[in-house]
XYZ file of C-alpha atoms in Angstrom:
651
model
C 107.941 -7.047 -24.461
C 106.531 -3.639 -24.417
C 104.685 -4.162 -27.608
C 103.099 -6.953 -26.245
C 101.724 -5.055 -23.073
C 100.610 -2.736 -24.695
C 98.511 -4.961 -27.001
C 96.811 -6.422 -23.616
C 95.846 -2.972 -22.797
C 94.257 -2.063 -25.566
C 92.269 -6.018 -25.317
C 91.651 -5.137 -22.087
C 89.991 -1.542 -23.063
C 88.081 -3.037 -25.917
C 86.544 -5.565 -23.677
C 85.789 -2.732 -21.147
C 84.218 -0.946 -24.008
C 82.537 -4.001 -25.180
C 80.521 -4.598 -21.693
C 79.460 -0.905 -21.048
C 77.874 -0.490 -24.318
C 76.288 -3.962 -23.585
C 75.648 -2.560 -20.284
C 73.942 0.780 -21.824
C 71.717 -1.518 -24.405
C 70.165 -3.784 -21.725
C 69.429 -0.315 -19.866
C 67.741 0.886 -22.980
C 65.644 -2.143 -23.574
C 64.548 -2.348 -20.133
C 63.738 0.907 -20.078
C 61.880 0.674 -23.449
C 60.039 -2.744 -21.938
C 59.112 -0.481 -19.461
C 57.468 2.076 -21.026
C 55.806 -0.343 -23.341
C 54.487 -2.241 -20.371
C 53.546 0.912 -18.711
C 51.496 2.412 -21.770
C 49.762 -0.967 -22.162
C 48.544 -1.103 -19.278
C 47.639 2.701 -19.587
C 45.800 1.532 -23.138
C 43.971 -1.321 -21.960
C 42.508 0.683 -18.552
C 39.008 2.164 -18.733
C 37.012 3.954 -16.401
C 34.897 1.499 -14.382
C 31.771 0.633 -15.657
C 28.379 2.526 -14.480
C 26.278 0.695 -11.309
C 23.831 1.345 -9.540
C 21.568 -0.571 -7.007
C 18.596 0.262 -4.946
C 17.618 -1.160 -1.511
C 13.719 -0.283 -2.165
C 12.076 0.922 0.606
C 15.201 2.145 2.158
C 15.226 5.800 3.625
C 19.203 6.249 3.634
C 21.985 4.121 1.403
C 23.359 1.023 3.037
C 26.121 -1.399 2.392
C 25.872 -5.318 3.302
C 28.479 -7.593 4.158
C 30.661 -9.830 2.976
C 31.262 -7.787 -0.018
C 30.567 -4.229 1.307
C 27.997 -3.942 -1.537
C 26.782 -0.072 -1.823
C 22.978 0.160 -2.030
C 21.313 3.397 -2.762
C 18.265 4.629 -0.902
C 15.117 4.024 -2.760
C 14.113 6.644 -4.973
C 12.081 6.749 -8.785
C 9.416 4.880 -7.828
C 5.474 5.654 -9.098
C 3.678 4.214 -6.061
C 3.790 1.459 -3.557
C 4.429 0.887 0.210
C 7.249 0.212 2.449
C 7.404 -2.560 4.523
C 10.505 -5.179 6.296
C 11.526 -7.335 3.786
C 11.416 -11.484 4.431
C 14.548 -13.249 2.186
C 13.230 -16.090 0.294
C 16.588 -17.506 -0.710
C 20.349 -17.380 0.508
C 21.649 -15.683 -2.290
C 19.294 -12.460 -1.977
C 21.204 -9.705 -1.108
C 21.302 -9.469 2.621
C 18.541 -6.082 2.743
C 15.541 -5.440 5.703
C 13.015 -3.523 3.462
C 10.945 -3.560 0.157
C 8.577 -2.314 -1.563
C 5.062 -4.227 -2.370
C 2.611 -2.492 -4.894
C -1.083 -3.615 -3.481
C -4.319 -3.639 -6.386
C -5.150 -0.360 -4.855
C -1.986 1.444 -6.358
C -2.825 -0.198 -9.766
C -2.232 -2.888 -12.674
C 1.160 -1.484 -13.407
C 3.962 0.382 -11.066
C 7.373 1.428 -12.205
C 10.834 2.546 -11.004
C 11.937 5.250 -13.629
C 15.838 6.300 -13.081
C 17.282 8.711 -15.261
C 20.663 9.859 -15.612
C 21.758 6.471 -17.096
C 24.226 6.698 -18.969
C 23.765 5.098 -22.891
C 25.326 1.630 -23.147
C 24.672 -2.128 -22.600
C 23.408 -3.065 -19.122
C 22.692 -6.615 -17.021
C 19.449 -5.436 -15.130
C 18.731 -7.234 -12.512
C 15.378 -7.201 -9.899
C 14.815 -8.960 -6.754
C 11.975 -10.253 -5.086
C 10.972 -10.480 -1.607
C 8.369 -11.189 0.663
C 6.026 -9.534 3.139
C 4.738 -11.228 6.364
C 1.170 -11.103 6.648
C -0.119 -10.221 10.403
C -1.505 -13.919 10.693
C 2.194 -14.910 10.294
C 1.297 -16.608 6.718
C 3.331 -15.497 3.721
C 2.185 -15.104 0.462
C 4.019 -16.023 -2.673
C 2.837 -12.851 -5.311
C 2.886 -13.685 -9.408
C 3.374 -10.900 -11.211
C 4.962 -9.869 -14.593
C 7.956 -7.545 -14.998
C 8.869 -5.569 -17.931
C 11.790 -3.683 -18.887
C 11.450 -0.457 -21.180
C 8.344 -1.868 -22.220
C 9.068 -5.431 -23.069
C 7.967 -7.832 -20.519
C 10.409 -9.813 -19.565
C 9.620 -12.266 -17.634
C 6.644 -13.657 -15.087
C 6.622 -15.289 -12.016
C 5.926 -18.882 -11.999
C 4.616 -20.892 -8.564
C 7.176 -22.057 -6.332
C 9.679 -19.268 -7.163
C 10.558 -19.066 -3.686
C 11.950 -22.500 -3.613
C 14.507 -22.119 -6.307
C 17.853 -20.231 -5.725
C 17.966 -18.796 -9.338
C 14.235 -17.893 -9.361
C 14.650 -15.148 -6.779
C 15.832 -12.694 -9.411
C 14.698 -11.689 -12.538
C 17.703 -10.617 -15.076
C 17.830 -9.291 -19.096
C 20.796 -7.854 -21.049
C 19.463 -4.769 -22.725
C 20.913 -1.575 -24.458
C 19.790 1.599 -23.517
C 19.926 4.694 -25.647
C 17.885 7.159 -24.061
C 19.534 8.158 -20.678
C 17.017 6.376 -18.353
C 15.444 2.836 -18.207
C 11.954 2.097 -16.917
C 11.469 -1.095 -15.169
C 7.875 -1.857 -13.919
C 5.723 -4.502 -12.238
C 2.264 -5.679 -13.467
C -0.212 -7.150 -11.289
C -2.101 -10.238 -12.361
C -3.918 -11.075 -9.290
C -2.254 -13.160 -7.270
C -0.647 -11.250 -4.581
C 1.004 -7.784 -5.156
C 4.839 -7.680 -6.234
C 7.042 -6.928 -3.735
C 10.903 -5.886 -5.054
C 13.834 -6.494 -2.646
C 16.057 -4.452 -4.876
C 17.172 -3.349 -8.632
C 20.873 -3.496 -10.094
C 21.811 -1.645 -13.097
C 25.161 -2.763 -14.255
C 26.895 -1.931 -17.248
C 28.719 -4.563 -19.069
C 31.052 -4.513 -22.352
C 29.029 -3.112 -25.181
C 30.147 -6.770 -26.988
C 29.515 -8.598 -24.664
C 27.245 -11.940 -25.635
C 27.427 -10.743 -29.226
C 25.627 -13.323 -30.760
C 23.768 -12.360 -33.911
C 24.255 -9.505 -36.277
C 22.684 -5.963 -35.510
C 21.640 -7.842 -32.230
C 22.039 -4.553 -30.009
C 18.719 -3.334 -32.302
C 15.770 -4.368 -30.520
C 17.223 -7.406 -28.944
C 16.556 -8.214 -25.273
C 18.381 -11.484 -23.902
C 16.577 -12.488 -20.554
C 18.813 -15.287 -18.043
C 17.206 -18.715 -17.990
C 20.121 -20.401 -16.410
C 24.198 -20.462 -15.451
C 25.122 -23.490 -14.520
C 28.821 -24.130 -13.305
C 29.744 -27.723 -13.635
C 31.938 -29.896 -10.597
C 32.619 -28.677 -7.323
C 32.150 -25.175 -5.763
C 29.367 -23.476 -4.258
C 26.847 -21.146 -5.883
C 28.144 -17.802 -5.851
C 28.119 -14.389 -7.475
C 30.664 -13.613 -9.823
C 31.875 -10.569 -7.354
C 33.026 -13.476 -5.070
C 35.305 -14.726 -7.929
C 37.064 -11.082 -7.903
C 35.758 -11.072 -11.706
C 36.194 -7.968 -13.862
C 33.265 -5.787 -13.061
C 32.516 -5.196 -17.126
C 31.331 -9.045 -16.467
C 28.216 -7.850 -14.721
C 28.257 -9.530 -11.266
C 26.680 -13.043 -13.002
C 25.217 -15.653 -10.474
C 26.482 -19.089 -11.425
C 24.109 -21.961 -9.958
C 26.847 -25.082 -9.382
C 25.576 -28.594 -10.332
C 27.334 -31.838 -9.423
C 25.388 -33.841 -11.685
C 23.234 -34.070 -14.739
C 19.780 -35.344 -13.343
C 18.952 -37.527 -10.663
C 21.598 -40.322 -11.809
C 24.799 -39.478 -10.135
C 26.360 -41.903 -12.069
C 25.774 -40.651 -15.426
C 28.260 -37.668 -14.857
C 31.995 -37.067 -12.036
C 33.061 -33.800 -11.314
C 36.361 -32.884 -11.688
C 38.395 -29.799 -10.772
C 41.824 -28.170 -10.997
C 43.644 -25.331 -9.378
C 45.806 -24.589 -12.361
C 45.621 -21.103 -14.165
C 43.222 -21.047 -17.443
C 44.285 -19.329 -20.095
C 42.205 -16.410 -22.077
C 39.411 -17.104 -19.117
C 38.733 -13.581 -18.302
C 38.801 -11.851 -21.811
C 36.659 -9.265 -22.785
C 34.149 -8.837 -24.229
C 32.324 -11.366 -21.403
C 35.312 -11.270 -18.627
C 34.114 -15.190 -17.414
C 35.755 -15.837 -14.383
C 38.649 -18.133 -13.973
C 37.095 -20.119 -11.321
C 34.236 -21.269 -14.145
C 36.657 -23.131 -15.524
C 38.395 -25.207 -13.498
C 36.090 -27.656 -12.282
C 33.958 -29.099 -14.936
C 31.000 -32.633 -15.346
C 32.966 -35.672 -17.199
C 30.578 -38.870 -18.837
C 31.312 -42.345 -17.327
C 31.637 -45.583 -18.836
C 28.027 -46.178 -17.778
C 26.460 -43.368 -19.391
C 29.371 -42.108 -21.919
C 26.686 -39.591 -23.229
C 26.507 -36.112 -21.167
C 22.855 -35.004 -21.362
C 21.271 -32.002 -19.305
C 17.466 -30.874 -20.007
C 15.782 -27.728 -18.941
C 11.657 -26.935 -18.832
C 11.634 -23.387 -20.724
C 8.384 -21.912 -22.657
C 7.390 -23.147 -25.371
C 7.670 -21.086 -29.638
C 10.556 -19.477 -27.957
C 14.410 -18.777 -29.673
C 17.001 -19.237 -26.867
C 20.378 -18.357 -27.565
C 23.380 -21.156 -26.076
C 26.308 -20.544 -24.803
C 28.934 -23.354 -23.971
C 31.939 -23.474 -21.868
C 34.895 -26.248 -22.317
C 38.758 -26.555 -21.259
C 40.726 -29.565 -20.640
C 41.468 -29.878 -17.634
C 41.118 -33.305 -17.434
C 44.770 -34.877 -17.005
C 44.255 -38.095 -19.311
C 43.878 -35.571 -22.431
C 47.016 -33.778 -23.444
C 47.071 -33.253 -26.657
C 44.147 -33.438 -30.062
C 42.819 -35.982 -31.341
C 41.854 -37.684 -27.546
C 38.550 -36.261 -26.842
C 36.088 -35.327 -29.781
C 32.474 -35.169 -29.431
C 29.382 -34.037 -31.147
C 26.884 -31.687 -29.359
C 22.854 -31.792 -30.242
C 20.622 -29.608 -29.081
C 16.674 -30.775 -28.707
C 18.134 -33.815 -30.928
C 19.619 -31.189 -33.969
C 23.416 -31.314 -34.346
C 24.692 -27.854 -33.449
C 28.463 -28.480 -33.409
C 30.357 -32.267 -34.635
C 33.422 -32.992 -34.024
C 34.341 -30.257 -30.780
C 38.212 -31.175 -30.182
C 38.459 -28.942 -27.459
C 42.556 -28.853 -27.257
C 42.359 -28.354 -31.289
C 39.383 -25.087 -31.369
C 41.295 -23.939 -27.769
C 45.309 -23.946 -28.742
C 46.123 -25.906 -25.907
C 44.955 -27.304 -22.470
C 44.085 -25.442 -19.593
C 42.595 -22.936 -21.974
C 39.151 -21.723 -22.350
C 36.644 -22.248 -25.261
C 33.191 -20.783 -25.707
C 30.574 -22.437 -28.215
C 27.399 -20.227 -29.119
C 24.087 -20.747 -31.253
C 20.898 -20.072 -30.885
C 17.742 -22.435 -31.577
C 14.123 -22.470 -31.655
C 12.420 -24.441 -29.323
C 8.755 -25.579 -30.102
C 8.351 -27.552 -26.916
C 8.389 -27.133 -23.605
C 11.840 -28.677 -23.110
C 15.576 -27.851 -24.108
C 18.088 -30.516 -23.868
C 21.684 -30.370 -24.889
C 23.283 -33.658 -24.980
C 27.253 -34.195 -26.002
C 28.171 -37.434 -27.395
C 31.650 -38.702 -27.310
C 33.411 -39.861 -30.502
C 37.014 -40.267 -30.079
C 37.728 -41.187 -25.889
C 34.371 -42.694 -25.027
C 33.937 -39.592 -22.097
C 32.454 -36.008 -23.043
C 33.636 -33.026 -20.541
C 31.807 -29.461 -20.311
C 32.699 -26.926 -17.324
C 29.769 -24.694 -17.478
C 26.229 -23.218 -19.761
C 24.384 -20.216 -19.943
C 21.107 -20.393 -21.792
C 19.057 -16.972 -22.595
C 15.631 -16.097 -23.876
C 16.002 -13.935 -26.999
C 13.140 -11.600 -26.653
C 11.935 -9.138 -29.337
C 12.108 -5.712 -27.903
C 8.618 -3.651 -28.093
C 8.662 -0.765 -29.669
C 7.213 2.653 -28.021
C 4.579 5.031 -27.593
C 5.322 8.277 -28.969
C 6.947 10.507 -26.585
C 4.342 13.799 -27.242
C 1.223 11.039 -26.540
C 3.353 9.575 -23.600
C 3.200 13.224 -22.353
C -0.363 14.237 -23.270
C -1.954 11.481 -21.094
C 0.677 12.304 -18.308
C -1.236 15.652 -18.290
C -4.740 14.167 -18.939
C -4.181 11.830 -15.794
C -3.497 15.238 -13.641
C -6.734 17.061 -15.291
C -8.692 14.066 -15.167
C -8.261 13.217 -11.341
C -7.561 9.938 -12.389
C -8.400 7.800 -9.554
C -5.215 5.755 -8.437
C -6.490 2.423 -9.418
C -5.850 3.316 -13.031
C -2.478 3.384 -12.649
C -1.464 4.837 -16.302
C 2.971 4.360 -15.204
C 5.277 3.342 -17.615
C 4.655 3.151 -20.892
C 0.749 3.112 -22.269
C 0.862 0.255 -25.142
C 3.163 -1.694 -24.064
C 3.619 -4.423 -22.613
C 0.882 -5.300 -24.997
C -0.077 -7.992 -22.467
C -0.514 -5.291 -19.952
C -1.758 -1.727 -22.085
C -2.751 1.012 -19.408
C -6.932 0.823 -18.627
C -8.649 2.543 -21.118
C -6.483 3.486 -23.412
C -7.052 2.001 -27.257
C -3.477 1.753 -29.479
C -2.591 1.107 -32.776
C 0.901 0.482 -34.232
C 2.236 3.114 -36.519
C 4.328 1.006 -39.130
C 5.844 3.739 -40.907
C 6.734 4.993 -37.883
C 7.770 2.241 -36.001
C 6.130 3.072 -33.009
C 2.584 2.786 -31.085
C 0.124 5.254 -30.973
C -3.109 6.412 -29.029
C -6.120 6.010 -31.033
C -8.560 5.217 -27.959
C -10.082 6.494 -24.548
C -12.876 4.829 -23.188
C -12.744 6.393 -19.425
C -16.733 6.117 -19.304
C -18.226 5.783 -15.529
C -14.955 6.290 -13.788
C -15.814 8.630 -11.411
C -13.706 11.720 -13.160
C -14.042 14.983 -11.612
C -11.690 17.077 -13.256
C -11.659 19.017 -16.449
C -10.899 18.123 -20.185
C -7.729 20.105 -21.015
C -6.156 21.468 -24.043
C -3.715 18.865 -24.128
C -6.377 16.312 -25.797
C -5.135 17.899 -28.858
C -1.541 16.171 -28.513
C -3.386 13.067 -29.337
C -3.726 13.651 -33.024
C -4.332 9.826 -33.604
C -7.322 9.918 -31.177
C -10.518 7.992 -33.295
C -12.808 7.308 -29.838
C -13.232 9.564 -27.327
C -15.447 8.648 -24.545
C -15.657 10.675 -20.899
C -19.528 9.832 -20.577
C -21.072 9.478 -17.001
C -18.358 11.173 -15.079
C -18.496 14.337 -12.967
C -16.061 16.729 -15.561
C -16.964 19.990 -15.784
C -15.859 23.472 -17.533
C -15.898 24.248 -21.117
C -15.481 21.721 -23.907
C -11.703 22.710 -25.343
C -12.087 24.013 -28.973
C -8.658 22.087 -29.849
C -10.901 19.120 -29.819
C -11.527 20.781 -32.960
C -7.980 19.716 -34.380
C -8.524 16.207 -34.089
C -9.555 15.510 -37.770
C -9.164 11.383 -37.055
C -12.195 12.044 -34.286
C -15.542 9.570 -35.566
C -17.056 9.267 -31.692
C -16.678 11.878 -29.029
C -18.930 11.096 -26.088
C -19.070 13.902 -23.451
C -22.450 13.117 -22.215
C -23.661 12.916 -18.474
C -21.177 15.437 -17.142
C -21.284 18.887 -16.282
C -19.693 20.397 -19.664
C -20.495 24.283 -19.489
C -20.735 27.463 -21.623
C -21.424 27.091 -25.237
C -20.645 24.479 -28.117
C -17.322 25.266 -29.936
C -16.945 26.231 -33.310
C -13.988 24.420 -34.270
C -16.362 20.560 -33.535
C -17.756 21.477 -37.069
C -14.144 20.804 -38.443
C -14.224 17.042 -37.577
C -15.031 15.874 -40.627
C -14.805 12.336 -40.187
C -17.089 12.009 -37.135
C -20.235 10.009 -36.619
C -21.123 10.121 -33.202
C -21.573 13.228 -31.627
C -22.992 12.866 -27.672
C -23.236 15.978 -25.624
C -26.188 15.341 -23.731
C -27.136 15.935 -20.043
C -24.696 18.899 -19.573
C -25.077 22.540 -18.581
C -24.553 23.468 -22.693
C -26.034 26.835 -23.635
C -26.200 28.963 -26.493
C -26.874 28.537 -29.790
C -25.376 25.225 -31.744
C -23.043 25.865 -34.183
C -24.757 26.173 -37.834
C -21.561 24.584 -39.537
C -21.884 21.761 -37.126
C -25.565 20.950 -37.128
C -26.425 21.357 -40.578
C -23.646 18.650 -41.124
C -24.657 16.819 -38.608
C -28.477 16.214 -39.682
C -27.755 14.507 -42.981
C -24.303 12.921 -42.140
C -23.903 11.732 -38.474
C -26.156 10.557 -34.895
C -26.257 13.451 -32.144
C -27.678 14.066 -29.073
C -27.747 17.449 -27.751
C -31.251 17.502 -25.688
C -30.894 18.342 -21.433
C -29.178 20.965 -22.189
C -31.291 23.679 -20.957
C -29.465 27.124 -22.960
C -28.914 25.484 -26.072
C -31.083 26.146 -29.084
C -30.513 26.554 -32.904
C -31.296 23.074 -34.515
C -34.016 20.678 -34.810
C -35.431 19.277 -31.666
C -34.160 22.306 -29.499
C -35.721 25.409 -28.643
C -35.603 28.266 -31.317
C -32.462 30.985 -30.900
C -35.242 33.805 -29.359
C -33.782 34.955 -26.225
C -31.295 31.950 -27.039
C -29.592 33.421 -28.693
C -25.422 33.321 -28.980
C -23.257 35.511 -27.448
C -22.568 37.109 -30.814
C -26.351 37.936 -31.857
C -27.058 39.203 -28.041
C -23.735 41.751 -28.549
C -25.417 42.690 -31.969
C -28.426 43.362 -30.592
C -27.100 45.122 -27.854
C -25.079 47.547 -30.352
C -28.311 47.636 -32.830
C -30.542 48.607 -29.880
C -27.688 51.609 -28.447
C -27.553 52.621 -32.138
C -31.484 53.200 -32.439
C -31.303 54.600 -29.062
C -28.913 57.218 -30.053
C -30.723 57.975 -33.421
C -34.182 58.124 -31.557
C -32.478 60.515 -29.315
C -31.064 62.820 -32.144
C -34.200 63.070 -33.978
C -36.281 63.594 -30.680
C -34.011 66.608 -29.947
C -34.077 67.839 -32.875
C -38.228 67.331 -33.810
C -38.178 69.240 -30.028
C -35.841 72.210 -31.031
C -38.014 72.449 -34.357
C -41.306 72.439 -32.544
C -40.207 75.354 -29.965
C -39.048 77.531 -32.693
C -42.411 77.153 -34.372
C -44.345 77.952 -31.187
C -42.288 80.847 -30.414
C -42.236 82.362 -33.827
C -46.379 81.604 -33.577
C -46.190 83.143 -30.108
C -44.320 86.410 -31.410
C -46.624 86.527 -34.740
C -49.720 86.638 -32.060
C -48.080 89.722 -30.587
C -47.810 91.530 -34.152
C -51.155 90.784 -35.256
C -53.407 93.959 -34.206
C -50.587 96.407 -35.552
C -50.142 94.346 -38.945
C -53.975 94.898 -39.379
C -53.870 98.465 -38.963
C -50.822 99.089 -41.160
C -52.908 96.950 -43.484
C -55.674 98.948 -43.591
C -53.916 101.684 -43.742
C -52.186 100.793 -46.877
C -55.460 99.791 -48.191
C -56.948 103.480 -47.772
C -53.885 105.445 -49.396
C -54.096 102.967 -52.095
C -58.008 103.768 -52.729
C -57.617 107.422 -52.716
C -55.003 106.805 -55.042
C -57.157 105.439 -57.293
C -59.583 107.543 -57.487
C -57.524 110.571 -58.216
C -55.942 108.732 -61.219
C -59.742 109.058 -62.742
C -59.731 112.640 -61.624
C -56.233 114.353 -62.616
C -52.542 113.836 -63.206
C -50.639 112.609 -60.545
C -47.849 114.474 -59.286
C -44.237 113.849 -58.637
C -44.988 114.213 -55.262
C -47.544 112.603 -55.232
C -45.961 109.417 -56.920
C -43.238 109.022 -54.399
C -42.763 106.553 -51.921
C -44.740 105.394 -49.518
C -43.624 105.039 -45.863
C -45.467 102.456 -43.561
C -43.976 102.813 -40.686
């Protein structure tokens, strides 16, 4: 009896000891689930990506409802002028001012932000519109280019269309700022509601390879297929890596509203809002389903023509008659081409209710793309949404030193506002700054300046040094203009430099030495200018047997040909020679004068003191002449004495 109590004790304990080491291991899984659920959602959070948006023409930051948007104040603009903005379109953000650019500002005027951080950003511009004082409006057409590729241009009737309002390009940046600027083309001056720069996933639309190296893709359309309204993808609560995308909603393909029904779910969609491209949920649950009547789906868009456009498609079943493969294949074509055969949605998904994304890109020769899905298995074709992009070639750049060197010209220059000269100089190449020749540098990869032509423009500044940081420089013309101070001798370094025309301005001082270094030029205009001084021998000899000049109205210039001879024109150098030759004969003149004067008065005095002496020399002469007689004759009469013979005292 005891035995067997004792046995259900120790059952008892071992059961006890059973459930609290059960107890212990649940507590160590949950706490390892836990901390595995806590460091992946440490892992997979980032900082949030970079925006920024400017209300132009705004003097303090704003926000606008519903979304409490934050819009900067408007700042890194080259010119313009403020005025109250008029929306064109209920999706423009909600803002009261803008900026309009008139002809008088320019061909070209930029917004230039810096402190942008390297990456890969949806930028995205707004228009608007200014009210004219006669109450008219005018719709402006102008072009818009982003770090030097254009983009896109405004096409007539823009203000009708919801998703013509903005302009929008995917682009990488990799030098901590982005220029964005407008070109003029003559009908009306651009007016910009606002500017969005909004990072997105650096993967995001990866569609080629190497496509983040000079590859721009500009929005022709989102279209979100069924029911909804168009919205912004902020509305959907997307993830902001997605970019804030504008999806356009369309009930039907064309003007048959039979060909297509919308249908629409509220159930969740799996692997919707991914990265790299974070599509909203919402895009997927409604979606355009063929009829009986028209079991083809077909939807064609107007684009520009010798253009690649790059296609993206979006599917899940969601229709409740499909449930598992094998019920709904179709082929897609794209401007009649097969692109994809035999999409089974449910089979290239994993399941229903899950998302799918088709790509490719294709050529388009005409002025129309149409994508058309043709059932094979189910007699009905289903798509919930498209995105279709230009694939622009990105430009490639002026150098950075050039950039810089007509930067400074411009300020030397006087340039008169209508020139513009913002952005970038080559490019656009539809739009190159006024004036300004360039030729791409293959080697290089990159545009350079080998052209000014800024003849009769009304200059009144001066020709600086800096014309020497345009080393590519093969015309230079400044004729007819009001410049004036010296000519710079860096011209000099310019060895590319076949026509320099300075003529008709008021060019001082004298001719530099360092122009008979340009080896390669032919055309040499200096004419009509207040030159002086003599011409440079190494540069006119050349120039008389090798290339055309013209140095005549020049009044002090002389040395060549055709001018007056180097007389009293003569160069600074020969006048300081002189100058030293004529002191130096001065000086010697001077010596010998002294001297030839110091001589002379010696001579008269020693004449003067000789005069003085005379009548005393003549006696002791005759004296002398006496004792030397008598001595004479008493050498014929007797022996001379000692006495006699001594010495004989004249004084």
């Amino acid at each position: 009896m005891r035995e067997r109590k004792r046995q259900k004790r120790k059952k008892l304990c071992r059961e006890k000891i059973g459930e609290a080491e059960s107890s212990a291991m649940l507590l160590q899984l949950i706490q390892l689930w836990m901390m595995l659920c806590f460091a992946s959602v440490s892992c997979s959070a980032r900082q949030d990506p970079f925006a920024m948006r400017i209300s132009c023409g705004a003097r303090q930051n704003v926000q606008t409802r519903p979304t409490n948007t934050h819009w900067r104040e408007d700042f890194g603009y080259t010119g313009g002028i403020v005025a109250n903005a008029t929306l064109p379109s209920y999706i423009t953000p909600p803002l009261n001012t803008l900026r309009y650019f008139p002809l008088s500002e320019g061909l070209q005027n930029c917004y230039v932000i810096d402190k942008v951080p390297k990456g890969h950003y949806l930028i995205r511009i707004f228009f608007g519109l200014v009210g004219q004082s006669r109450g008219t409006i005018i719709e402006p057409l102008f072009d818009i280019s982003i770090e030097g590729t254009q983009i896109y241009s405004l096409k007539s009737g823009w203000t009708h269309q919801a998703d013509q309002v903005f302009a929008e390009a995917l682009v990488f940046l990799i030098d901590d700022s982005v220029s964005i600027c407008f070109h003029s083309t003559g009908h009306g001056d651009p007016a910009i509601l606002s500017i969005e720069i909004l990072q997105i996933d650096d993967k995001a639309y990866y569609f080629v390879p190497r496509w983040s190296q000079g590859l721009i893709l500009r929005t022709i359309k989102r279209l979100s297929c069924g029911f909804g309204q168009s919205k912004f993808d902020v509305d959907y609560a997307g993830d902001p890596w997605g970019g804030d995308r504008f999806w356009q909603r369309i009930k039907t393909f064309g003007e048959d509203s039979e060909s297509s029904q919308p249908r629409s779910v509220e159930t969740r969609i799996k692997h919707a809002s991914h990265p790299p491209n974070f599509y909203p949920e919402t895009l997927y649950q409604s979606a355009l389903v063929s009829t009986n009547n028209q079991p083809d789906l077909t939807y064609t868009l107007e684009v520009d023509p010798n253009r690649n456009y790059s296609v993206w498609l979006h599917f899940a079943e969601i229709d409740y008659s499909v449930t598992t493969v094998g019920q709904r294949i179709f082929d897609i074509e794209i401007n009649g081409d097969l692109a994809f055969k035999h999409v089974d949605i449910v089979e290239l998904s994993g399941d229903i209710y899950t998302a799918l994304v088709l790509n490719t890109t294709v050529s388009v020769n005409g002025r129309t793309l149409t994508i058309k899905l043709k059932p094979k298995e189910g007699n009905h074709a289903i798509i919930n949404a498209i995105e279709i992009f230009e694939v622009i070639m990105a430009e490639s750049k002026t150098e950075s030193e050039e950039v810089s060197a007509l930067q400074a010209l411009k300020k030397a220059l006087r340039l008169p506002s209508r020139f513009g000269w913002n952005g970038d100089p080559c490019v656009p190449q539809q739009h190159p700054w006024s004036g300004v020749g360039c030729q791409l540098n293959k080697s290089r990869g990159s545009w350079v300046i080998d052209g000014l032509g800024l003849g009769n423009q009304g200059l009144k500044g001066f020709l600086p040094d800096d014309i020497s940081r345009l080393p590519n420089l093969q015309i230079l013309n400044l004729s007819r203009n009001d410049i004036h101070g010296a000519i710079p001798s860096s011209l000099g370094t310019i060895n590319t430099l076949q026509v320099l025309d300075l003529s008709y301005n008021f060019f001082n001082g004298s001719i530099p030495e360092s122009l008979g270094q340009l080896s390669s030029l032919q055309i040499l205009n200096l004419n009509s200018n207040l030159l002086s001084e003599r011409v440079p021998a190494t540069l006119g000899g050349r120039l008389l047997y090798r290339a055309s000049f013209n140095f005549t109205d020049n009044a002090g210039l002389c040395g060549i040909p055709g001018l007056p001879t180097c007389g009293s024109h003569l160069s600074s150098g020969g006048k300081i020679g002189i100058g030293l030759g004529a002191s130096f004969a001065f000086f010697l003149l001077t010596t010998c004068s002294v001297c030839w004067l110091k001589r002379r008065h010696n001579i008269l005095r020693a004449q003067k003191i000789a005069a003085r002496a005379a009548p005393y020399a003549k006696a002791r002469t005759h004296f002398s002449r006496d004792i030397q007689l008598t001595r004479h004759h008493n050498n014929f009469g007797k022996t001379s004495t000692a006495a006699e013979n001594g010495p004989i005292l004249l004084s």
